[in-house]
Coordinates of C-alpha atoms in Angstrom, one line a residue:
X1 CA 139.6 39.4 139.9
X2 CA 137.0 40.1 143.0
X3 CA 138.4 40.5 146.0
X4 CA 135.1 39.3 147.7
X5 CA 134.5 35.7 147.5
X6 CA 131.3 34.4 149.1
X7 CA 131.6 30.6 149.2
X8 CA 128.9 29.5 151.3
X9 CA 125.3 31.1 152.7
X10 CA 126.0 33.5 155.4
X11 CA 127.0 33.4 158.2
X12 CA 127.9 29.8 157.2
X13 CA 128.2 26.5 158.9
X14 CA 131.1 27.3 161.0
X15 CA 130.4 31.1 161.6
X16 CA 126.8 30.0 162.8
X17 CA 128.3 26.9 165.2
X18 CA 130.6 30.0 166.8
X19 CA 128.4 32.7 167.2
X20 CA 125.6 30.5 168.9
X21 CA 128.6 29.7 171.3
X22 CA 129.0 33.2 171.3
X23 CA 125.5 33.6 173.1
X24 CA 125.9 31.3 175.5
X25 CA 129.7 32.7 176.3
X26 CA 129.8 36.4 176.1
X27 CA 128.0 39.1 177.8
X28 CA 124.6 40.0 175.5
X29 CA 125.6 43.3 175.9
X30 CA 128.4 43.7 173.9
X31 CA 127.2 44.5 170.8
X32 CA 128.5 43.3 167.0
X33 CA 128.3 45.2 164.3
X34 CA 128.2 42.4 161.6
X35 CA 127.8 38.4 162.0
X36 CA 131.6 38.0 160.1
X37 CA 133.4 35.4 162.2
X38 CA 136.9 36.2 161.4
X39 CA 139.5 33.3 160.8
X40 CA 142.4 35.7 159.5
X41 CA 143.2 38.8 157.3
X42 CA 145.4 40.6 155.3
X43 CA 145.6 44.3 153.8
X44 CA 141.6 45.5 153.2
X45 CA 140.5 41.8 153.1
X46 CA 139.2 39.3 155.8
X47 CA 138.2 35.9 155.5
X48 CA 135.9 33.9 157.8
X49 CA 136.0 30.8 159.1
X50 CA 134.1 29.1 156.0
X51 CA 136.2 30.5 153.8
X52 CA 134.5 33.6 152.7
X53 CA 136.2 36.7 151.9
X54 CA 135.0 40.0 152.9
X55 CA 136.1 43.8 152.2
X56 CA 137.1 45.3 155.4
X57 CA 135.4 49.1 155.2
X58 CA 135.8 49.7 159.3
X59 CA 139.8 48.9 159.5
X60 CA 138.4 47.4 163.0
X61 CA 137.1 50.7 163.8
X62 CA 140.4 53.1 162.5
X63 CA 142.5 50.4 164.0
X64 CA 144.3 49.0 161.2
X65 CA 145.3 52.3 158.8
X66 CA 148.2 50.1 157.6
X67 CA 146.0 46.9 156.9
X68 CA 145.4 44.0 158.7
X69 CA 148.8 41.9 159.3
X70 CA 151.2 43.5 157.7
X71 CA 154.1 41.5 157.3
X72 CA 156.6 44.1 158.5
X73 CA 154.3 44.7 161.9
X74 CA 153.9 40.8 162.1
X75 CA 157.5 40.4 161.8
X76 CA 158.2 43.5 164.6
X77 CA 155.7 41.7 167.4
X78 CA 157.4 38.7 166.8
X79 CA 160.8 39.5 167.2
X80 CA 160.0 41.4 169.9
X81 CA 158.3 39.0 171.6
X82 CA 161.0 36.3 171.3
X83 CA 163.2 39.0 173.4
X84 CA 161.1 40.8 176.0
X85 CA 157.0 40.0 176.2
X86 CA 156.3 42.3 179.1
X87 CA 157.9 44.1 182.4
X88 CA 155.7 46.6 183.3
X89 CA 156.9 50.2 183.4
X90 CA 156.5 50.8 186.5
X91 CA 159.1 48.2 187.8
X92 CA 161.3 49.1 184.8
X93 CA 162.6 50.8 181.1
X94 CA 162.8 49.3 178.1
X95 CA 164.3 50.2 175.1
X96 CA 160.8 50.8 172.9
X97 CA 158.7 52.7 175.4
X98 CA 161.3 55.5 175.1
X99 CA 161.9 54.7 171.2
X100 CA 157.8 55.2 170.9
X101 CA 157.8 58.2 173.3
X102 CA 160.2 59.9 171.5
X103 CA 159.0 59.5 168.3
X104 CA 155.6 60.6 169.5
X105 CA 156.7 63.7 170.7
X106 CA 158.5 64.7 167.1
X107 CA 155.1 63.9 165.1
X108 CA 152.9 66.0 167.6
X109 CA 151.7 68.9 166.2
X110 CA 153.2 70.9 169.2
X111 CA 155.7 73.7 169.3
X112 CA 158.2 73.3 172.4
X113 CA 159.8 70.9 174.6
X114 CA 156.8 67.7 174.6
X115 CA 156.5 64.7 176.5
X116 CA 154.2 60.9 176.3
X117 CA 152.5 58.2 178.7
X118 CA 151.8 55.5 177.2
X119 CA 148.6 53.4 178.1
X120 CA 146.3 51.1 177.1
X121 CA 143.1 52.4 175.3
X122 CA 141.6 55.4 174.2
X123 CA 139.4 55.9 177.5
X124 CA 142.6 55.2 179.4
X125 CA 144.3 58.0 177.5
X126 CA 141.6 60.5 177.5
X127 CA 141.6 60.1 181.3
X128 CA 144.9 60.3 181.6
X129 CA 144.7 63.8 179.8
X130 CA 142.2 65.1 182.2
X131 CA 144.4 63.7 185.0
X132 CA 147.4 66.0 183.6
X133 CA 145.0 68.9 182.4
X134 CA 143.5 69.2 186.1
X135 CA 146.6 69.0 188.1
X136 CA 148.4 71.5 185.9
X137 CA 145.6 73.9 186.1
X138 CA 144.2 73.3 189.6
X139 CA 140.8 73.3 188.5
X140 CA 138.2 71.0 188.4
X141 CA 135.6 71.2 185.2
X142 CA 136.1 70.2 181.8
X143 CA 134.4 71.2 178.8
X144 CA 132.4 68.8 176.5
X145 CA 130.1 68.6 173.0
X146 CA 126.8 67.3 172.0
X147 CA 128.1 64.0 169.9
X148 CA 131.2 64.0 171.6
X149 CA 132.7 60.4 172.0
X150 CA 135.7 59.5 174.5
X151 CA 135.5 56.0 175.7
X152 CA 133.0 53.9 178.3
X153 CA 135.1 54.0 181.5
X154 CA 132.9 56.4 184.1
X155 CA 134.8 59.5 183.3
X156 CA 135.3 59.4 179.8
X157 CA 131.0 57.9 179.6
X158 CA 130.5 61.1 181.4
X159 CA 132.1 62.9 178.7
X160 CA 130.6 61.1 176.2
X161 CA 127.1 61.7 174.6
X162 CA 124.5 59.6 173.1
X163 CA 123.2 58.6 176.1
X164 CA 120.6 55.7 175.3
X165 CA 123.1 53.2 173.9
X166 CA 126.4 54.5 175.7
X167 CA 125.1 56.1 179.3
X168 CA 121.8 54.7 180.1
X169 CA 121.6 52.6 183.5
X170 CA 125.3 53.4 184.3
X171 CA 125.1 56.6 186.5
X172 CA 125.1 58.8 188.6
X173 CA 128.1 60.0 186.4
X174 CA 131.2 62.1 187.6
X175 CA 131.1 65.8 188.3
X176 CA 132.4 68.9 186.6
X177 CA 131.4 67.7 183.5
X178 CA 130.0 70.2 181.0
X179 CA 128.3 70.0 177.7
X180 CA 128.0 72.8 174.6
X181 CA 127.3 72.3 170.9
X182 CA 129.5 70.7 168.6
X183 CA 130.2 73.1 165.3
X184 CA 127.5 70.4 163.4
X185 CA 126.4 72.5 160.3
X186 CA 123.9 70.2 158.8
X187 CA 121.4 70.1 161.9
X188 CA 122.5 73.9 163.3
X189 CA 119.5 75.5 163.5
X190 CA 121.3 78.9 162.5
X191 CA 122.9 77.0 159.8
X192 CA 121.2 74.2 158.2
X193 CA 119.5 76.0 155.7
X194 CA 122.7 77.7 154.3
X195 CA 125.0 74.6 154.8
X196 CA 127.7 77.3 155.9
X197 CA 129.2 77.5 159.4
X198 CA 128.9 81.1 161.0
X199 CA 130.2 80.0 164.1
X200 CA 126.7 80.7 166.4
X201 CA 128.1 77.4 168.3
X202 CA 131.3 79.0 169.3
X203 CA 129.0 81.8 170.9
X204 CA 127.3 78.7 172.9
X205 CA 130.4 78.0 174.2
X206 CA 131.2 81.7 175.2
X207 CA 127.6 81.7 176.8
X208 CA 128.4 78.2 178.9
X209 CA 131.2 80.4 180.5
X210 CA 128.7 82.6 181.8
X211 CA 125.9 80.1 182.7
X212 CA 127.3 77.3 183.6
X213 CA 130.4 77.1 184.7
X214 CA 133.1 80.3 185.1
X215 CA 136.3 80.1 183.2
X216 CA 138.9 80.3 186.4
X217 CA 137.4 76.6 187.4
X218 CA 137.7 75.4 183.7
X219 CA 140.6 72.5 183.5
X220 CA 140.3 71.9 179.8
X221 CA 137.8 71.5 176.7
X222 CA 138.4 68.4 175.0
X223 CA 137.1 68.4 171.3
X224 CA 137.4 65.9 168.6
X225 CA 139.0 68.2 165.5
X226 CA 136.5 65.1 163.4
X227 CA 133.9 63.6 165.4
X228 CA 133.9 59.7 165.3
X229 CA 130.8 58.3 166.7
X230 CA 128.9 61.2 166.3
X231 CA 129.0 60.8 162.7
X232 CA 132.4 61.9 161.3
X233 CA 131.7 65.4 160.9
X234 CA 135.0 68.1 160.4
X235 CA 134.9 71.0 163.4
X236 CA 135.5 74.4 161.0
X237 CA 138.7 75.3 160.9
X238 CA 137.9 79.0 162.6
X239 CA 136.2 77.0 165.1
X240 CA 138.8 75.5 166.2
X241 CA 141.4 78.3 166.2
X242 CA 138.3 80.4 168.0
X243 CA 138.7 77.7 170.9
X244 CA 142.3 77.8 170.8
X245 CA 142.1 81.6 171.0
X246 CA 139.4 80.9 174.3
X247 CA 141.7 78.4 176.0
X248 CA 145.0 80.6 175.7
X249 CA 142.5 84.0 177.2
X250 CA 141.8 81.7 180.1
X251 CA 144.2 79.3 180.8
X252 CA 142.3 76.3 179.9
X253 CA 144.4 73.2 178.3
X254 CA 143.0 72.6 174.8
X255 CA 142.9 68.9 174.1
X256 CA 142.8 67.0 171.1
X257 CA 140.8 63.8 171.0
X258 CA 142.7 62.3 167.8
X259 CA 141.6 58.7 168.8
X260 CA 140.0 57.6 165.8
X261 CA 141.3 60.7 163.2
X262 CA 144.8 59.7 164.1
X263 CA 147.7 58.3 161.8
X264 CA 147.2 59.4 158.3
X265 CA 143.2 58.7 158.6
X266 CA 142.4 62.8 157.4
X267 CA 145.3 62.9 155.3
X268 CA 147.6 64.2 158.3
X269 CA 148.8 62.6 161.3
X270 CA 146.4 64.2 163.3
X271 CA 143.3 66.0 161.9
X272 CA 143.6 68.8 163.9
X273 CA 146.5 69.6 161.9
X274 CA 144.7 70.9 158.5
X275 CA 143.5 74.0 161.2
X276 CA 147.2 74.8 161.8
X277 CA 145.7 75.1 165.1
X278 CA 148.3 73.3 168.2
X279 CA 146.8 71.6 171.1
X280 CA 148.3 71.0 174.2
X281 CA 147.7 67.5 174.3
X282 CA 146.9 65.2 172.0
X283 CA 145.1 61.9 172.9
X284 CA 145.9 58.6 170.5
X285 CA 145.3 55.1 170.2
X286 CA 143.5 52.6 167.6
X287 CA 145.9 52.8 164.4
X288 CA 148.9 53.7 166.9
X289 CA 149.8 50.0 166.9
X290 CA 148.0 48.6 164.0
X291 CA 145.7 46.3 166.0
X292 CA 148.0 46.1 169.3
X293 CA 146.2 47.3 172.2
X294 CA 148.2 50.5 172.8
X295 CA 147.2 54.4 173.3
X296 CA 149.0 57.5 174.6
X297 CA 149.1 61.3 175.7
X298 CA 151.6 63.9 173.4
X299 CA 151.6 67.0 175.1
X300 CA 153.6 70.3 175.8
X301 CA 156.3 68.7 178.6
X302 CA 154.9 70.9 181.7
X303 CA 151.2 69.9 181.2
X304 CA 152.2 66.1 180.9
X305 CA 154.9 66.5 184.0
X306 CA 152.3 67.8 186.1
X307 CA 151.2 65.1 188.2
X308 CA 152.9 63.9 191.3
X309 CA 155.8 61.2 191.4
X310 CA 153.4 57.7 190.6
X311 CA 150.4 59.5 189.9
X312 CA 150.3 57.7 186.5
X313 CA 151.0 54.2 185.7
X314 CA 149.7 52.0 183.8
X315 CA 150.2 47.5 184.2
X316 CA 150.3 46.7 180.5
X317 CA 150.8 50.4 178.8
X318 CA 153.6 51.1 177.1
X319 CA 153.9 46.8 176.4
X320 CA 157.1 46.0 174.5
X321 CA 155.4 44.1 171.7
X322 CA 152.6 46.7 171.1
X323 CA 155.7 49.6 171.2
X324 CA 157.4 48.1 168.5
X325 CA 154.4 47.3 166.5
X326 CA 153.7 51.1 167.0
X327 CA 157.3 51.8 165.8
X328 CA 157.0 49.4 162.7
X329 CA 153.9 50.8 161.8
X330 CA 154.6 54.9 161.7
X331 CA 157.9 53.7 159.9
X332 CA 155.3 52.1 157.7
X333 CA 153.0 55.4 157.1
X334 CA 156.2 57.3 156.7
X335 CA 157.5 55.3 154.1
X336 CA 154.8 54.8 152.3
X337 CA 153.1 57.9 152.3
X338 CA 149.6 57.2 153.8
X339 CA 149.0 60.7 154.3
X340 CA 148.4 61.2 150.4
X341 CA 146.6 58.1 149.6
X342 CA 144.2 58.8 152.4
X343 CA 143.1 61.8 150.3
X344 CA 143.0 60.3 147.9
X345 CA 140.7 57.8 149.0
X346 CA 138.7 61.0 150.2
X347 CA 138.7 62.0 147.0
X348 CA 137.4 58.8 145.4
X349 CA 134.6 58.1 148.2
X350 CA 133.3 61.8 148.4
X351 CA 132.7 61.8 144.9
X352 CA 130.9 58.6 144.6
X353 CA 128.8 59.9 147.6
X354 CA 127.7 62.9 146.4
X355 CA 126.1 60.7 142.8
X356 CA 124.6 59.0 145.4
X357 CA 122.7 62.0 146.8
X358 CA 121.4 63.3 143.7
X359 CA 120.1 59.4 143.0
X360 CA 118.7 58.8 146.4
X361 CA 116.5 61.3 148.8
X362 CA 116.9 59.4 151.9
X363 CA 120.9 60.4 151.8
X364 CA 120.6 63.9 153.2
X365 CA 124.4 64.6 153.6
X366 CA 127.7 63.4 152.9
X367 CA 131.0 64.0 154.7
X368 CA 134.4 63.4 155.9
X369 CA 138.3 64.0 155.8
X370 CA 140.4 62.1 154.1
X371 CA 139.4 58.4 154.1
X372 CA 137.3 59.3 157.2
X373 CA 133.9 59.5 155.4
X374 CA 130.0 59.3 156.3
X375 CA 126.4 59.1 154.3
X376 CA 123.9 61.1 157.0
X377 CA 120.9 59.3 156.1
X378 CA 117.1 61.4 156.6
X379 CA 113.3 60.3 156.2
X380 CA 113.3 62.1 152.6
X381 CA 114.9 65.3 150.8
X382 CA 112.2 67.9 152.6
X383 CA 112.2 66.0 156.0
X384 CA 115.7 65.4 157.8
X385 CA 114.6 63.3 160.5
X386 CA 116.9 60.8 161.1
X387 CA 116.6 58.0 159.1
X388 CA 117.6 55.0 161.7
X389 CA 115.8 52.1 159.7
X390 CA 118.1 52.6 156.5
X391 CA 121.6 52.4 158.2
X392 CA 121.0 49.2 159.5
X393 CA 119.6 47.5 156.9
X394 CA 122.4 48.9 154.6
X395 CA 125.3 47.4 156.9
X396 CA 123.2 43.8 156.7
X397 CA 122.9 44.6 153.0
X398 CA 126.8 45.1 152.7
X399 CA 127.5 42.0 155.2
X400 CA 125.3 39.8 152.6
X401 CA 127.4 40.7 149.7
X402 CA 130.8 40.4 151.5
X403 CA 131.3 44.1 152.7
X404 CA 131.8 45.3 156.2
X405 CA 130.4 48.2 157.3
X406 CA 129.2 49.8 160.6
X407 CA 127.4 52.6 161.8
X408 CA 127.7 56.1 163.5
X409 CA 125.7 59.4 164.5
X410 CA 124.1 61.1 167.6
X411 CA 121.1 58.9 166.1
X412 CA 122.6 56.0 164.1
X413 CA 121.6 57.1 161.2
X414 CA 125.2 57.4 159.4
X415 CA 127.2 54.5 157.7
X416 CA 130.9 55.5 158.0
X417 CA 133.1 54.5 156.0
X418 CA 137.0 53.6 157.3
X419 CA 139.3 51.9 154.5
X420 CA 142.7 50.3 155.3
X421 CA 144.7 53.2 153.8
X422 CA 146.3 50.0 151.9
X423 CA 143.2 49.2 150.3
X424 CA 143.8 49.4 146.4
X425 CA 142.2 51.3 143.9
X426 CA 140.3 48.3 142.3
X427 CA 139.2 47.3 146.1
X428 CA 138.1 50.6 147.1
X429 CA 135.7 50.6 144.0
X430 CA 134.7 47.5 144.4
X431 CA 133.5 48.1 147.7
X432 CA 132.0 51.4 147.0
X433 CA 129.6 49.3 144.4
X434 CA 128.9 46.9 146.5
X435 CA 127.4 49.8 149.3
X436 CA 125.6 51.8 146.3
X437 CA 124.0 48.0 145.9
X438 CA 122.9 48.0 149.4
X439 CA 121.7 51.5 149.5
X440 CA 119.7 50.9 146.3
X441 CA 118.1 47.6 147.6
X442 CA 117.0 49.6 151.0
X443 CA 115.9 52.7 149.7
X444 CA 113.5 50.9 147.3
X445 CA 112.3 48.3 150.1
X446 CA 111.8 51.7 152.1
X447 CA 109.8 53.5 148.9
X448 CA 108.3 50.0 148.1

């Protein structure tokens, strides 16, 4: 049986009657991806407040790896709540905070003694990071990429690029805040031709130490091992241990932005792990808590200690009720193995993707790790500028025929694709022909 029911036009009745309360609520500039107006969901599926069901492909942007409302999390927030909803870790410990930290520090892929702060959000974290990295280091400049994405507070926007839709009117923008090439093989201009990485970005970066900014004033480089907005494309493997290499020769932190590759997502619990390179922090958040608004910093126990006494708090990180759905949830990936099946997801969506590509020129690449998977989407197969039109359509496409989808890309010209790792075999395919669907009704609208 389907999993996707469509009961009523879309957005229906209800859906409409919400959204146009929406307008006249909410600020115009947040932006939605899809008009779904969720009334609940479970596993890969959501359902809308007219009743119409719809395959989740975003997992709430990486957020829910172990599906949406899974009993065993439900049942964890609840009891949890019942006992203790909130202190404030500052004023005092509790029980899960230390439970969480600890079992943060055993799954980061760091050798030696390792510590955690808990906070919030991703941007939170990765500030916290920079916090830690600059205080440990005494210097003041940090290291960023083209594509890079770490969050919309005004540190981690200034890290951030894509400038247009996550930058523009909000400067001026803090300082010590430089930018090199991300390893991005299929627009390198020394590689795009032979769709092999030979690592001329990593001499970009070398350069920026010379031009821009000298090593000894270097804090840290912060890299995502996969970058998410930018259009979920892997960092080589020798790239990564080349940075490593780079950071260790000048005493720069190394730090891993696993926000949205995180918990099982590559097929390891962090994707910078399939490098068998180590950071010395790791930033996390979204699937952390399966939905509960909760992020943190792993790192090598020196780096993280290096602030002064109060230096780093945090109001609501570290909640009670979003530690134990954290706890609930790993227990969850553990025991059921979400590592593997996110491969195999990989290995199920890659393969449909790359059909794809032979049928349609306007997909001009396809990519991921693990279930954390992209279509790159050109102006035809001898022209790779960015095809902007066809992404969007395709997500409305999807949205019309009960899929949710959403985009990515220095350009937003990438649909990315983000399964619950719960999602079931019949589900995924499902979904995957329901997107071929959409990309066949677009690309002959576009050749029409």
């Amino acid at each position: 049986m389907p999993a996707i029911d469509i009961r009523s036009p879309l957005p229906g009745p209800k859906a409409q009657a919400i959204l146009k309360r929406r307008d006249a609520a909410v600020s115009s500039a947040s932006y939605r991806s899809t008009p779904v107006v969720a009334a609940k969901a479970s596993g890969a599926r959501v359902v809308d407040v007219d009743g119409n069901t719809f395959l989740d492909f975003t997992a709430g942007i990486g957020t829910v790896n172990v599906g949406h409302a899974p009993a065993e999390v439900v049942d964890a927030i609840r009891n949890q709540a019942e006992d203790l909803i909130h202190l404030c870790a500052i004023v005092g410990t509790y029980e899960p905070y230390i439970a969480l930290a600890e079992k943060l520090n055993s799954l980061a892929p760091i050798s030696g003694p390792k510590k955690t702060f808990l906070s919030n959000s991703g941007a939170e974290a990765v500030e916290t990071a920079i916090k830690m990295a600059r205080t440990y280091t005494g210097r003041p400049a940090v290291l960023t990429y083209e594509g890079a994405y770490h969050g919309r507070t005004l540190l981690t926007m200034s890290l951030t690029s894509k400038y247009a839709l996550f930058k523009k009117g909000f400067g001026p923008f803090a300082p010590e805040i430089y930018r090199v090439p991300y390893p991005y093989t299929y627009r390198c201009p020394q590689c795009r031709h032979t769709g092999t990485c030979n690592l001329t970005c990593f001499e970009d970066l070398e350069r920026a130490l010379i031009t821009q900014i000298d090593p000894s004033a270097v804090a840290a480089i912060i890299i995502e091992p996969v970058q998410g907005e930018g259009g979920f494309i892997p960092a080589p493997y020798e790239y990564l241990r080349k940075v490593r290499a780079l950071c260790d020769k000048h005493g720069i932190v190394m730090i891993a932005d696993e926000v949205q590759a995180g918990f099982c997502r590559t097929g390891r619990w962090f994707s910078i792990e399939h490098s068998g390179v180590e950071p010395d922090l790791v930033v996390m958040a979204k699937s952390l808590a399966a939905g509960m608004p909760l992020a943190a910093v792993t790192g090598k126990a020196e780096i993280v200690d290096a602030p002064h006494l109060g230096g780093l708090g945090s109001t609501f990180g570290g909640n009670p009720v979003a530690c134990m759905a954290a706890l609930k949830s790993i227990e969850v990936m553990e025991r059921d193995n979400l590592n593997q099946r996110a491969e195999q997801i990989g290995e199920i969506t890659l393969a449909h993707f790359r059909r794809w590509q032979e049928r349609y020129p306007a997909i001009g690449d396809v990519r991921g790790l693990g279930a954390m998977t992209a279509i790159e989407f050109i102006k035809g197969h001898d022209d790779r500028t960015p095809n902007t039109d066809i992404p969007l359509q395709v997500v409305n496409e999807g949205y019309k025929r009960g899929l949710l989808l959403i985009r990515a890309g220095l350009y937003s010209n990438c649909v990315r694709t983000l399964v619950p790792l719960v999602i079931t075999d019949d589900e995924l395919e499902e979904g995957l022909g329901v997107l071929e669907e959409a990309i066949g009704v677009v690309s002959a609208s576009q050749n029409g």
